Amino acid sequence: MKILKRIKRIACSPKLRGHHESGTNNLPPILFHSIHGENVRISPDCTVAQRSDSFCKGICFSNRPIRVNERVCIKFKDISQSWSGAIRFGFTSNDPLTYRSSLPKYVCPDLTNKPGNWAKALGERFAVKDYILYFYYNELGDVHYGINGEERGIFFSGVSSNCSLWALIDIYGNTVEIESVDPRQQISCRRNSLEVDTIIPSLSTIDINRENREPLPQVYRDTHFQSFPFHKTKGCNIRLSNDRCIAERNNSHYCQGYVFSERPLRLGQKMVLQVLQTDELYAGSLAFGLTTCDPSTINSNDLPEDPHLLLDRSEYWVVVKDVANAPQAGDELAIRMTQNGEVQLMKNRQPVHTLMHVDSTQTMWPFFDLYGSTIKMKVLGICDNETPENIGNSAQVCNSRNNQQMSRSLNTNNNNNSSNLTVRMPNNSPKLTNTNNNSNSDSLNAIGNECNVCYEQTINSVLYTCGHVCMCYECAVKQWRGPGQCPICRATIRDVIRTYWS
């Protein structure tokens, strides 16, 4: 109790009050401007704006420019269930008086396509009656926002902060009526609770009760794990814990959430992870892949936003997007690579799901992209529990739904559709193209591209689902209709795709 009292006294100290208040306490209240969309009705005291008809023509402005770090607080007074979409907000460097007779229907994209206007749509799940939205911009031009006093992070960037900026709001979609709330009143009534909460989480840097704030493993709570931390190489939007077992993506960004394992994953080992935080505001979710590229040789600045673009690199890469069907906080995921190169996924110990087949003779580093809705993840470790019944049963565990998710994106004349699973062959394999022109077979044979079965024809097929390129089309079809297994990895052949070399 003495510690908490001391924290409260410190929190009330003027030295710890947020920079959002500095220089803004003596400003007049933020009201709505007299210039607004034709469907907007402003209250006599200019604190409430209501859209009366339709779902559009609801643009309105602040009555004065907003200072750097000054919060604009908007309360949702009325929400309609008849429309989709929600409020759009941001800033404009154009004096609202210039729009006296030329306001368009929408802020996005009608105004944002013109110079000096910046705005973005709020997620519908945040547009709730009596919720309070606040937003502000800083000297770097980053627009931050929060809901009910909780900071959500950077909403967007690129605002010109060296000029006068008015708040720009579009009362759009399900948002019908809003009220401009004095941010000083919000700060006054929440100061103690918010500032104490700001101080207490800072104690996590010394790991006090850290585990109590995270969901504990349930499925694997009695499993003994070996340490298997993430590598120092990571995406630019990822923050790692001191022990590199927890990875968290910046919540204001949806991509560049790459994390790699510190060591390769050996055959038979099971890597177990737990999802700690998700955000349904974003589409897409966790991506998983394997690569022969040592993460220590990767420059983080070279990692693309889309993990499929990793296939342009010279090493072997295989990537599966939305690998765990939109995992939720608390979900426990296990990845295992069997002796025959089958890569399996188990979600909360549900039935085994086969993700892909890889060349088991290669050294493979697993990697993840904390993409979209997946925000935070913890690696629990690895365990060795490969059993004979788990080896080579891909045909039994792959049902029709799994097969659809495993469809392969190969640029061939038979398949031009993108999918969740993509593969990058090593340098010694020619690239596939969608040209219908056969190249010189003699030159291909000269570099060792003969069919590995008949040794007469040129390799011109790829086996689905393992992706091996090792036979001519005729031999591949015979292998498919006969033994039905890839001669390299013994994976079940589900289709043969003709390819053309360039």
Coordinates of C-alpha atoms in Angstrom, one line a residue:
M1 CA 0.0 0.0 0.0
K2 CA 2.8 2.4 0.8
I3 CA 4.3 1.8 -2.7
L4 CA 0.9 2.5 -4.4
K5 CA 0.4 5.7 -2.4
R6 CA 3.8 6.8 -3.4
I7 CA 3.1 6.0 -7.0
K8 CA -0.1 8.1 -6.8
R9 CA 1.7 11.0 -5.4
I10 CA 4.3 10.8 -8.1
A11 CA 1.6 10.5 -10.7
C12 CA 0.0 13.7 -9.6
S13 CA 3.3 15.6 -9.9
P14 CA 3.2 18.2 -12.7
K15 CA 6.5 16.8 -14.0
L16 CA 4.8 13.6 -15.1
R17 CA 1.8 15.1 -16.9
G18 CA 1.7 14.2 -20.5
H19 CA 3.1 16.5 -23.2
H20 CA -0.3 16.5 -24.8
E21 CA -1.4 19.1 -22.2
S22 CA 1.6 21.4 -22.5
G23 CA 0.7 24.7 -24.2
T24 CA -3.0 23.7 -24.8
N25 CA -4.6 24.4 -21.4
N26 CA -5.3 28.1 -22.2
L27 CA -6.8 27.5 -25.6
P28 CA -10.5 28.0 -26.3
P29 CA -12.7 24.9 -26.6
I30 CA -12.8 23.1 -29.9
L31 CA -16.2 23.6 -31.6
F32 CA -17.6 22.7 -35.0
H33 CA -17.2 25.2 -37.8
S34 CA -20.1 26.9 -39.6
I35 CA -18.9 25.4 -42.9
H36 CA -20.1 21.8 -43.2
G37 CA -21.8 19.3 -45.5
E38 CA -25.4 19.8 -46.5
N39 CA -26.7 16.9 -44.4
V40 CA -25.0 18.2 -41.2
R41 CA -26.9 20.0 -38.5
I42 CA -24.9 21.9 -35.9
S43 CA -26.3 22.6 -32.4
P44 CA -26.7 26.3 -31.3
D45 CA -23.6 26.0 -29.1
C46 CA -21.6 24.4 -31.9
T47 CA -20.7 21.3 -29.8
V48 CA -22.9 18.7 -31.5
A49 CA -22.9 17.8 -35.2
Q50 CA -25.7 15.5 -36.5
R51 CA -26.1 14.0 -40.0
S52 CA -29.8 14.2 -40.8
D53 CA -30.2 12.3 -44.1
S54 CA -28.5 9.5 -46.1
F55 CA -25.1 8.2 -45.1
C56 CA -22.9 10.9 -46.8
K57 CA -22.4 14.6 -47.2
G58 CA -21.5 14.7 -43.5
I59 CA -18.2 16.6 -43.6
C60 CA -17.4 19.1 -40.8
F61 CA -14.4 20.9 -39.4
S62 CA -13.1 22.4 -36.2
N63 CA -13.8 26.1 -35.7
R64 CA -10.1 26.9 -35.2
P65 CA -6.7 25.4 -36.1
I66 CA -5.5 22.6 -33.8
R67 CA -2.1 22.9 -32.1
V68 CA 0.6 20.3 -32.1
N69 CA -0.2 17.5 -29.6
E70 CA -3.6 19.1 -28.8
R71 CA -6.2 16.4 -28.5
V72 CA -9.5 16.5 -30.4
C73 CA -12.1 14.6 -28.4
I74 CA -15.2 13.3 -30.1
K75 CA -18.1 11.5 -28.3
F76 CA -20.4 9.2 -30.3
K77 CA -23.9 10.3 -29.3
D78 CA -25.9 8.2 -31.8
I79 CA -25.1 5.2 -33.9
S80 CA -27.3 3.7 -36.6
Q81 CA -27.5 0.1 -37.5
S82 CA -28.8 0.9 -41.0
W83 CA -25.4 1.8 -42.5
S84 CA -22.0 0.2 -42.8
G85 CA -18.7 2.1 -42.3
A86 CA -17.9 4.6 -39.6
I87 CA -16.5 8.1 -39.0
R88 CA -13.5 9.3 -41.0
F89 CA -11.2 11.8 -39.3
G90 CA -7.9 13.6 -39.8
F91 CA -6.7 17.1 -40.5
T92 CA -6.7 19.7 -43.3
S93 CA -4.3 22.6 -44.0
N94 CA -7.0 24.3 -46.0
D95 CA -9.1 26.9 -44.2
P96 CA -12.7 25.6 -44.1
L97 CA -13.9 28.9 -45.5
T98 CA -12.4 27.9 -48.9
Y99 CA -15.0 25.1 -49.0
R100 CA -17.9 27.4 -48.6
S101 CA -19.6 26.2 -51.8
S102 CA -17.5 23.3 -52.9
L103 CA -17.7 20.5 -50.3
P104 CA -17.9 17.0 -51.8
K105 CA -19.8 14.0 -50.6
Y106 CA -17.0 12.3 -48.9
V107 CA -13.7 13.0 -47.1
C108 CA -12.2 9.7 -48.4
P109 CA -11.3 9.9 -51.2
D110 CA -12.8 13.1 -52.5
L111 CA -10.8 15.4 -50.2
T112 CA -7.9 13.2 -49.4
N113 CA -7.1 13.1 -53.1
K114 CA -6.5 16.8 -53.0
P115 CA -3.4 18.5 -51.5
G116 CA -3.5 19.4 -47.8
N117 CA -6.1 16.9 -46.6
W118 CA -5.3 13.8 -44.6
A119 CA -7.9 11.4 -43.2
K120 CA -8.7 7.7 -42.6
A121 CA -11.7 5.6 -41.6
L122 CA -12.1 4.4 -38.0
G123 CA -12.9 0.7 -37.6
E124 CA -16.6 0.1 -37.0
R125 CA -16.0 -1.8 -33.8
F126 CA -14.7 1.4 -32.2
A127 CA -17.8 3.5 -33.3
V128 CA -20.0 2.7 -30.3
K129 CA -22.5 4.9 -28.6
D130 CA -21.0 6.9 -25.7
Y131 CA -17.4 5.9 -26.7
I132 CA -15.0 8.8 -26.8
L133 CA -12.5 9.0 -29.7
Y134 CA -9.5 11.3 -29.4
F135 CA -6.8 12.1 -31.9
Y136 CA -3.9 14.5 -32.3
Y137 CA -0.8 15.1 -34.5
N138 CA 2.8 15.5 -33.4
E139 CA 5.7 17.5 -34.8
L140 CA 6.7 14.5 -37.0
G141 CA 3.4 14.6 -38.7
D142 CA 2.1 11.3 -37.1
V143 CA -1.6 11.2 -36.2
H144 CA -2.2 9.3 -33.0
Y145 CA -5.6 8.2 -31.8
G146 CA -7.2 6.5 -28.8
I147 CA -10.5 5.2 -27.5
N148 CA -11.9 5.9 -24.0
G149 CA -8.6 7.3 -22.8
E150 CA -6.6 4.3 -24.1
E151 CA -3.9 5.1 -26.6
R152 CA -4.2 3.0 -29.8
G153 CA -1.0 4.2 -31.5
I154 CA -0.3 5.9 -34.8
F155 CA -3.4 6.1 -37.0
F156 CA -1.5 7.4 -40.1
S157 CA 1.5 9.6 -40.9
G158 CA 2.5 12.2 -43.4
V159 CA 0.7 15.3 -42.1
S160 CA 2.4 18.6 -42.7
S161 CA 2.8 19.8 -39.1
N162 CA 4.5 23.1 -40.0
C163 CA 1.3 24.9 -41.0
S164 CA -2.2 25.6 -39.5
L165 CA -4.3 22.4 -39.4
W166 CA -8.0 22.2 -38.8
A167 CA -9.7 18.9 -37.6
L168 CA -11.4 17.2 -40.5
I169 CA -14.3 14.9 -39.8
D170 CA -16.8 13.0 -42.0
I171 CA -19.9 11.8 -40.1
Y172 CA -20.1 8.7 -42.3
G173 CA -22.0 5.4 -42.3
N174 CA -23.2 4.2 -38.9
T175 CA -22.0 7.4 -37.2
V176 CA -25.0 9.7 -37.0
E177 CA -24.3 12.2 -34.2
I178 CA -21.1 13.3 -32.5
E179 CA -20.2 15.8 -29.8
S180 CA -17.0 17.7 -29.4
V181 CA -15.8 17.1 -25.8
D182 CA -13.4 19.4 -24.0
P183 CA -10.2 17.3 -23.7
R184 CA -9.2 19.1 -20.4
Q185 CA -12.3 17.6 -18.7
Q186 CA -11.4 14.2 -20.0
I187 CA -7.8 14.6 -18.7
S188 CA -9.0 15.9 -15.4
C189 CA -11.3 13.0 -14.6
R190 CA -8.9 10.3 -15.8
R191 CA -5.6 11.8 -14.8
N192 CA -5.0 9.7 -11.7
S193 CA -6.0 6.4 -13.2
L194 CA -4.3 6.9 -16.5
E195 CA -1.0 8.2 -15.0
V196 CA -0.8 5.4 -12.4
D197 CA -1.5 2.9 -15.2
T198 CA 1.3 4.5 -17.2
I199 CA 3.8 4.1 -14.3
I200 CA 2.8 0.5 -13.3
P201 CA 3.3 -1.1 -16.7
S202 CA 6.8 0.5 -16.8
L203 CA 7.7 -1.9 -14.0
S204 CA 7.5 -4.7 -16.6
T205 CA 10.9 -3.8 -17.7
I206 CA 12.2 -5.5 -14.5
D207 CA 9.9 -8.4 -15.1
I208 CA 7.7 -8.0 -12.0
N209 CA 4.7 -10.3 -12.3
R210 CA 5.2 -10.3 -16.0
E211 CA 3.8 -13.7 -16.5
N212 CA 0.6 -12.8 -14.6
R213 CA -0.4 -10.4 -17.5
E214 CA -0.1 -13.1 -20.2
P215 CA -2.3 -16.1 -20.8
L216 CA -0.6 -19.2 -19.4
P217 CA -0.3 -22.3 -21.6
Q218 CA -3.1 -24.8 -21.1
V219 CA -2.6 -27.5 -23.7
Y220 CA 1.2 -27.7 -23.1
R221 CA 1.3 -26.6 -19.5
D222 CA 3.0 -29.8 -18.3
T223 CA 5.4 -30.1 -21.2
H224 CA 9.1 -29.7 -20.6
F225 CA 10.5 -27.4 -23.3
Q226 CA 14.0 -26.6 -24.5
S227 CA 14.7 -23.0 -25.1
F228 CA 14.2 -22.0 -28.7
P229 CA 14.2 -18.1 -28.8
F230 CA 13.7 -15.9 -31.8
H231 CA 16.7 -14.6 -33.8
K232 CA 17.9 -11.0 -33.5
T233 CA 17.0 -10.5 -37.1
K234 CA 13.4 -9.2 -37.3
G235 CA 11.0 -7.0 -39.2
C236 CA 11.1 -3.3 -38.6
N237 CA 7.8 -3.3 -36.8
I238 CA 8.7 -6.0 -34.3
R239 CA 9.8 -5.6 -30.7
L240 CA 11.4 -8.6 -28.9
S241 CA 11.5 -9.2 -25.2
N242 CA 14.8 -9.3 -23.4
D243 CA 14.9 -13.1 -23.7
R244 CA 13.7 -12.9 -27.3
C245 CA 10.9 -15.4 -26.6
I246 CA 8.1 -12.8 -27.1
A247 CA 7.6 -10.9 -30.3
E248 CA 5.1 -8.0 -30.6
R249 CA 4.2 -6.1 -33.7
N250 CA 3.6 -2.3 -33.5
N251 CA -0.2 -2.2 -33.4
S252 CA -0.4 0.8 -35.7
H253 CA 1.1 -1.2 -38.6
Y254 CA -0.2 -4.4 -40.1
C255 CA 3.0 -5.8 -41.8
Q256 CA 6.8 -6.2 -41.4
G257 CA 6.2 -8.5 -38.5
Y258 CA 8.9 -11.0 -39.4
V259 CA 10.6 -13.2 -36.7
F260 CA 13.0 -16.0 -37.3
S261 CA 14.1 -18.8 -35.1
E262 CA 17.6 -18.5 -33.6
R263 CA 18.5 -22.1 -34.7
P264 CA 17.3 -24.4 -37.4
L265 CA 14.4 -26.8 -36.7
R266 CA 15.6 -30.4 -36.7
L267 CA 13.6 -33.3 -38.1
G268 CA 11.2 -34.7 -35.5
Q269 CA 11.3 -31.6 -33.3
K270 CA 8.1 -29.8 -32.4
M271 CA 8.2 -26.0 -32.1
V272 CA 5.4 -24.7 -29.8
L273 CA 4.1 -21.1 -29.7
Q274 CA 1.3 -19.3 -28.1
V275 CA -0.6 -16.3 -29.5
L276 CA -0.9 -13.6 -26.9
Q277 CA -2.7 -10.8 -28.6
T278 CA -4.8 -10.2 -31.7
D279 CA -6.7 -7.3 -33.2
E280 CA -9.7 -7.9 -35.4
L281 CA -9.3 -4.4 -36.9
Y282 CA -6.9 -5.9 -39.5
A283 CA -7.6 -8.5 -42.2
G284 CA -5.3 -11.5 -42.6
S285 CA -3.3 -13.2 -39.9
L286 CA -0.2 -15.2 -39.0
A287 CA 2.1 -16.4 -41.9
F288 CA 4.6 -19.2 -41.5
G289 CA 7.5 -20.4 -43.6
L290 CA 10.7 -22.3 -43.8
T291 CA 14.0 -21.2 -45.4
T292 CA 17.5 -22.4 -46.0
C293 CA 18.7 -18.8 -45.5
D294 CA 20.6 -18.2 -42.2
P295 CA 18.8 -15.2 -40.6
S296 CA 22.1 -13.7 -39.5
T297 CA 22.8 -13.0 -43.2
I298 CA 19.5 -11.1 -43.8
N299 CA 19.4 -7.3 -43.8
S300 CA 16.1 -6.4 -42.1
N301 CA 15.7 -3.5 -44.5
D302 CA 15.5 -6.0 -47.4
L303 CA 12.4 -7.8 -45.9
P304 CA 9.3 -7.1 -48.0
E305 CA 5.8 -6.1 -46.8
D306 CA 4.4 -9.2 -48.5
P307 CA 6.1 -12.4 -47.5
H308 CA 5.4 -13.9 -50.9
L309 CA 8.0 -11.5 -52.3
L310 CA 10.7 -13.5 -50.3
L311 CA 10.5 -15.9 -53.1
D312 CA 12.5 -13.5 -55.3
R313 CA 15.5 -14.2 -53.1
S314 CA 18.1 -16.8 -54.2
E315 CA 17.6 -19.2 -51.3
Y316 CA 14.9 -21.8 -50.8
W317 CA 11.8 -20.2 -49.3
V318 CA 8.3 -21.6 -48.7
V319 CA 5.5 -19.5 -47.2
V320 CA 2.0 -20.2 -46.1
K321 CA -0.3 -17.2 -45.2
D322 CA -3.1 -17.4 -42.7
V323 CA -1.5 -20.5 -41.4
A324 CA -3.7 -21.1 -38.4
N325 CA -7.1 -19.9 -39.6
A326 CA -7.1 -16.5 -37.8
P327 CA -5.7 -17.6 -34.4
Q328 CA -7.1 -16.0 -31.3
A329 CA -5.3 -14.9 -28.1
G330 CA -4.4 -18.0 -26.0
D331 CA -4.2 -20.3 -29.0
E332 CA -1.3 -22.7 -28.9
L333 CA 0.4 -23.7 -32.1
A334 CA 2.8 -26.5 -32.7
I335 CA 5.0 -26.9 -35.9
R336 CA 6.7 -30.2 -36.6
M337 CA 8.8 -31.3 -39.6
T338 CA 8.8 -35.1 -40.0
Q339 CA 11.6 -37.4 -41.4
N340 CA 10.0 -37.4 -44.8
G341 CA 9.8 -33.6 -45.1
E342 CA 6.1 -33.3 -44.1
V343 CA 5.5 -30.1 -42.2
Q344 CA 2.6 -30.4 -39.8
L345 CA 0.6 -27.9 -37.8
M346 CA -1.4 -28.6 -34.6
K347 CA -3.6 -25.9 -33.2
N348 CA -4.6 -26.5 -29.6
R349 CA -3.9 -30.2 -30.2
Q350 CA -6.6 -30.4 -32.8
P351 CA -6.2 -33.0 -35.6
V352 CA -2.9 -32.6 -37.4
H353 CA -2.9 -30.3 -40.4
T354 CA -0.3 -30.8 -43.1
L355 CA 1.0 -27.5 -44.4
M356 CA 3.5 -28.5 -47.0
H357 CA 6.3 -30.9 -47.9
V358 CA 9.9 -29.7 -48.1
D359 CA 13.3 -31.2 -48.8
S360 CA 14.2 -32.9 -45.5
T361 CA 17.9 -33.0 -46.5
Q362 CA 18.2 -29.2 -46.2
T363 CA 18.8 -27.2 -43.0
M364 CA 15.7 -25.2 -42.4
W365 CA 15.0 -22.1 -40.2
P366 CA 11.3 -21.5 -39.4
F367 CA 10.0 -18.0 -39.6
F368 CA 6.8 -16.2 -39.0
D369 CA 5.2 -13.0 -40.1
L370 CA 2.9 -11.5 -37.4
Y371 CA 0.6 -10.1 -40.0
G372 CA -2.8 -8.4 -39.9
S373 CA -4.8 -9.5 -36.8
T374 CA -1.8 -11.3 -35.1
I375 CA -0.1 -8.8 -32.8
K376 CA 1.9 -10.7 -30.2
M377 CA 3.2 -14.2 -29.9
K378 CA 5.4 -16.2 -27.6
V379 CA 7.6 -19.2 -28.4
L380 CA 7.3 -21.7 -25.6
G381 CA 10.2 -23.8 -26.9
I382 CA 10.8 -27.1 -28.6
C383 CA 10.3 -30.7 -27.6
D384 CA 11.3 -34.0 -29.2
N385 CA 8.3 -36.2 -29.4
E386 CA 8.3 -37.6 -32.9
T387 CA 6.5 -41.0 -33.0
P388 CA 6.3 -43.5 -35.8
E389 CA 2.6 -43.0 -36.4
N390 CA 3.2 -39.3 -37.1
I391 CA 5.7 -40.0 -39.9
G392 CA 4.4 -40.2 -43.5
N393 CA 0.7 -39.9 -42.8
S394 CA 0.0 -36.8 -44.8
A395 CA -2.5 -38.6 -47.0
Q396 CA -4.6 -39.5 -44.0
V397 CA -4.5 -36.1 -42.2
C398 CA -5.0 -34.0 -45.4
N399 CA -8.7 -33.7 -45.9
S400 CA -10.3 -31.8 -48.7
R401 CA -10.3 -28.5 -46.8
N402 CA -6.6 -28.8 -46.2
N403 CA -6.0 -29.5 -49.8
Q404 CA -7.7 -26.2 -50.8
Q405 CA -5.5 -24.3 -48.4
M406 CA -2.4 -26.0 -49.7
S407 CA -3.1 -25.0 -53.4
R408 CA 0.2 -23.8 -54.9
S409 CA 0.8 -20.5 -56.6
L410 CA 2.9 -21.5 -59.6
N411 CA 3.1 -19.2 -62.7
T412 CA 2.3 -21.9 -65.3
N413 CA 0.0 -22.1 -68.2
N414 CA -2.2 -24.5 -66.1
N415 CA -2.4 -22.4 -62.9
N416 CA -2.3 -18.6 -62.7
N417 CA -4.1 -18.2 -59.4
S418 CA -2.4 -16.9 -56.3
S419 CA -2.9 -18.8 -53.0
N420 CA -1.7 -19.1 -49.5
L421 CA 1.3 -21.4 -50.3
T422 CA 4.2 -20.3 -52.4
V423 CA 7.6 -21.9 -52.9
R424 CA 10.9 -20.5 -54.1
M425 CA 13.2 -23.1 -55.6
P426 CA 17.0 -22.9 -54.9
N427 CA 19.3 -21.4 -57.5
N428 CA 20.1 -24.7 -59.2
S429 CA 16.4 -25.0 -60.3
P430 CA 15.3 -23.0 -63.3
K431 CA 12.5 -20.5 -62.8
L432 CA 9.0 -21.3 -64.0
T433 CA 7.3 -18.9 -66.4
N434 CA 3.9 -18.8 -68.1
T435 CA 5.4 -18.6 -71.6
N436 CA 4.2 -21.2 -74.2
N437 CA 7.5 -21.2 -76.0
N438 CA 9.7 -24.3 -75.4
S439 CA 13.3 -23.4 -75.0
N440 CA 16.2 -25.3 -76.4
S441 CA 16.1 -28.8 -74.9
D442 CA 19.7 -29.5 -75.8
S443 CA 21.0 -26.6 -73.8
L444 CA 18.8 -27.6 -70.8
N445 CA 20.1 -31.2 -71.0
A446 CA 23.6 -29.9 -71.1
I447 CA 23.2 -28.5 -67.6
G448 CA 21.6 -31.6 -66.1
N449 CA 17.9 -31.0 -66.5
E450 CA 17.0 -34.5 -67.8
C451 CA 14.0 -36.3 -66.4
N452 CA 15.2 -38.3 -63.4
V453 CA 13.1 -41.3 -64.5
C454 CA 13.7 -41.7 -68.2
Y455 CA 16.8 -39.6 -68.6
E456 CA 15.6 -38.8 -72.2
Q457 CA 13.1 -35.9 -72.0
T458 CA 13.5 -32.5 -70.5
I459 CA 12.0 -31.8 -67.0
N460 CA 8.8 -30.0 -67.7
S461 CA 6.4 -30.7 -64.8
V462 CA 6.0 -29.9 -61.2
L463 CA 4.4 -32.3 -58.6
Y464 CA 1.6 -31.0 -56.4
T465 CA 1.6 -30.7 -53.4
C466 CA 5.3 -31.2 -52.6
G467 CA 6.4 -28.9 -55.4
H468 CA 9.3 -31.0 -56.6
V469 CA 10.5 -30.5 -60.2
C470 CA 12.2 -33.7 -61.3
M471 CA 10.4 -35.4 -64.2
C472 CA 9.1 -34.9 -67.7
Y473 CA 5.4 -34.5 -68.0
E474 CA 4.8 -38.1 -69.3
C475 CA 6.8 -39.7 -66.5
A476 CA 5.2 -37.5 -63.9
V477 CA 1.7 -38.6 -65.1
K478 CA 2.8 -42.3 -65.0
Q479 CA 4.2 -41.8 -61.5
W480 CA 1.0 -40.1 -60.4
R481 CA -1.3 -42.9 -61.8
G482 CA 1.1 -45.6 -60.6
P483 CA 2.8 -45.4 -57.2
G484 CA 1.3 -42.0 -56.6
Q485 CA 4.2 -40.7 -54.6
C486 CA 7.0 -38.2 -55.3
P487 CA 10.2 -40.2 -56.0
I488 CA 12.2 -37.6 -53.9
C489 CA 10.2 -37.0 -50.8
R490 CA 7.5 -39.7 -51.0
A491 CA 4.7 -37.2 -50.6
T492 CA 1.4 -38.1 -52.1
I493 CA 1.0 -36.7 -55.7
R494 CA -2.4 -35.0 -56.0
D495 CA -1.8 -33.3 -59.4
V496 CA 0.8 -32.9 -62.1
I497 CA 1.3 -29.4 -63.7
R498 CA 3.1 -29.0 -67.0
T499 CA 5.7 -26.2 -67.0
Y500 CA 7.7 -24.3 -69.6
W501 CA 11.3 -23.2 -69.1
S502 CA 12.6 -19.8 -70.1

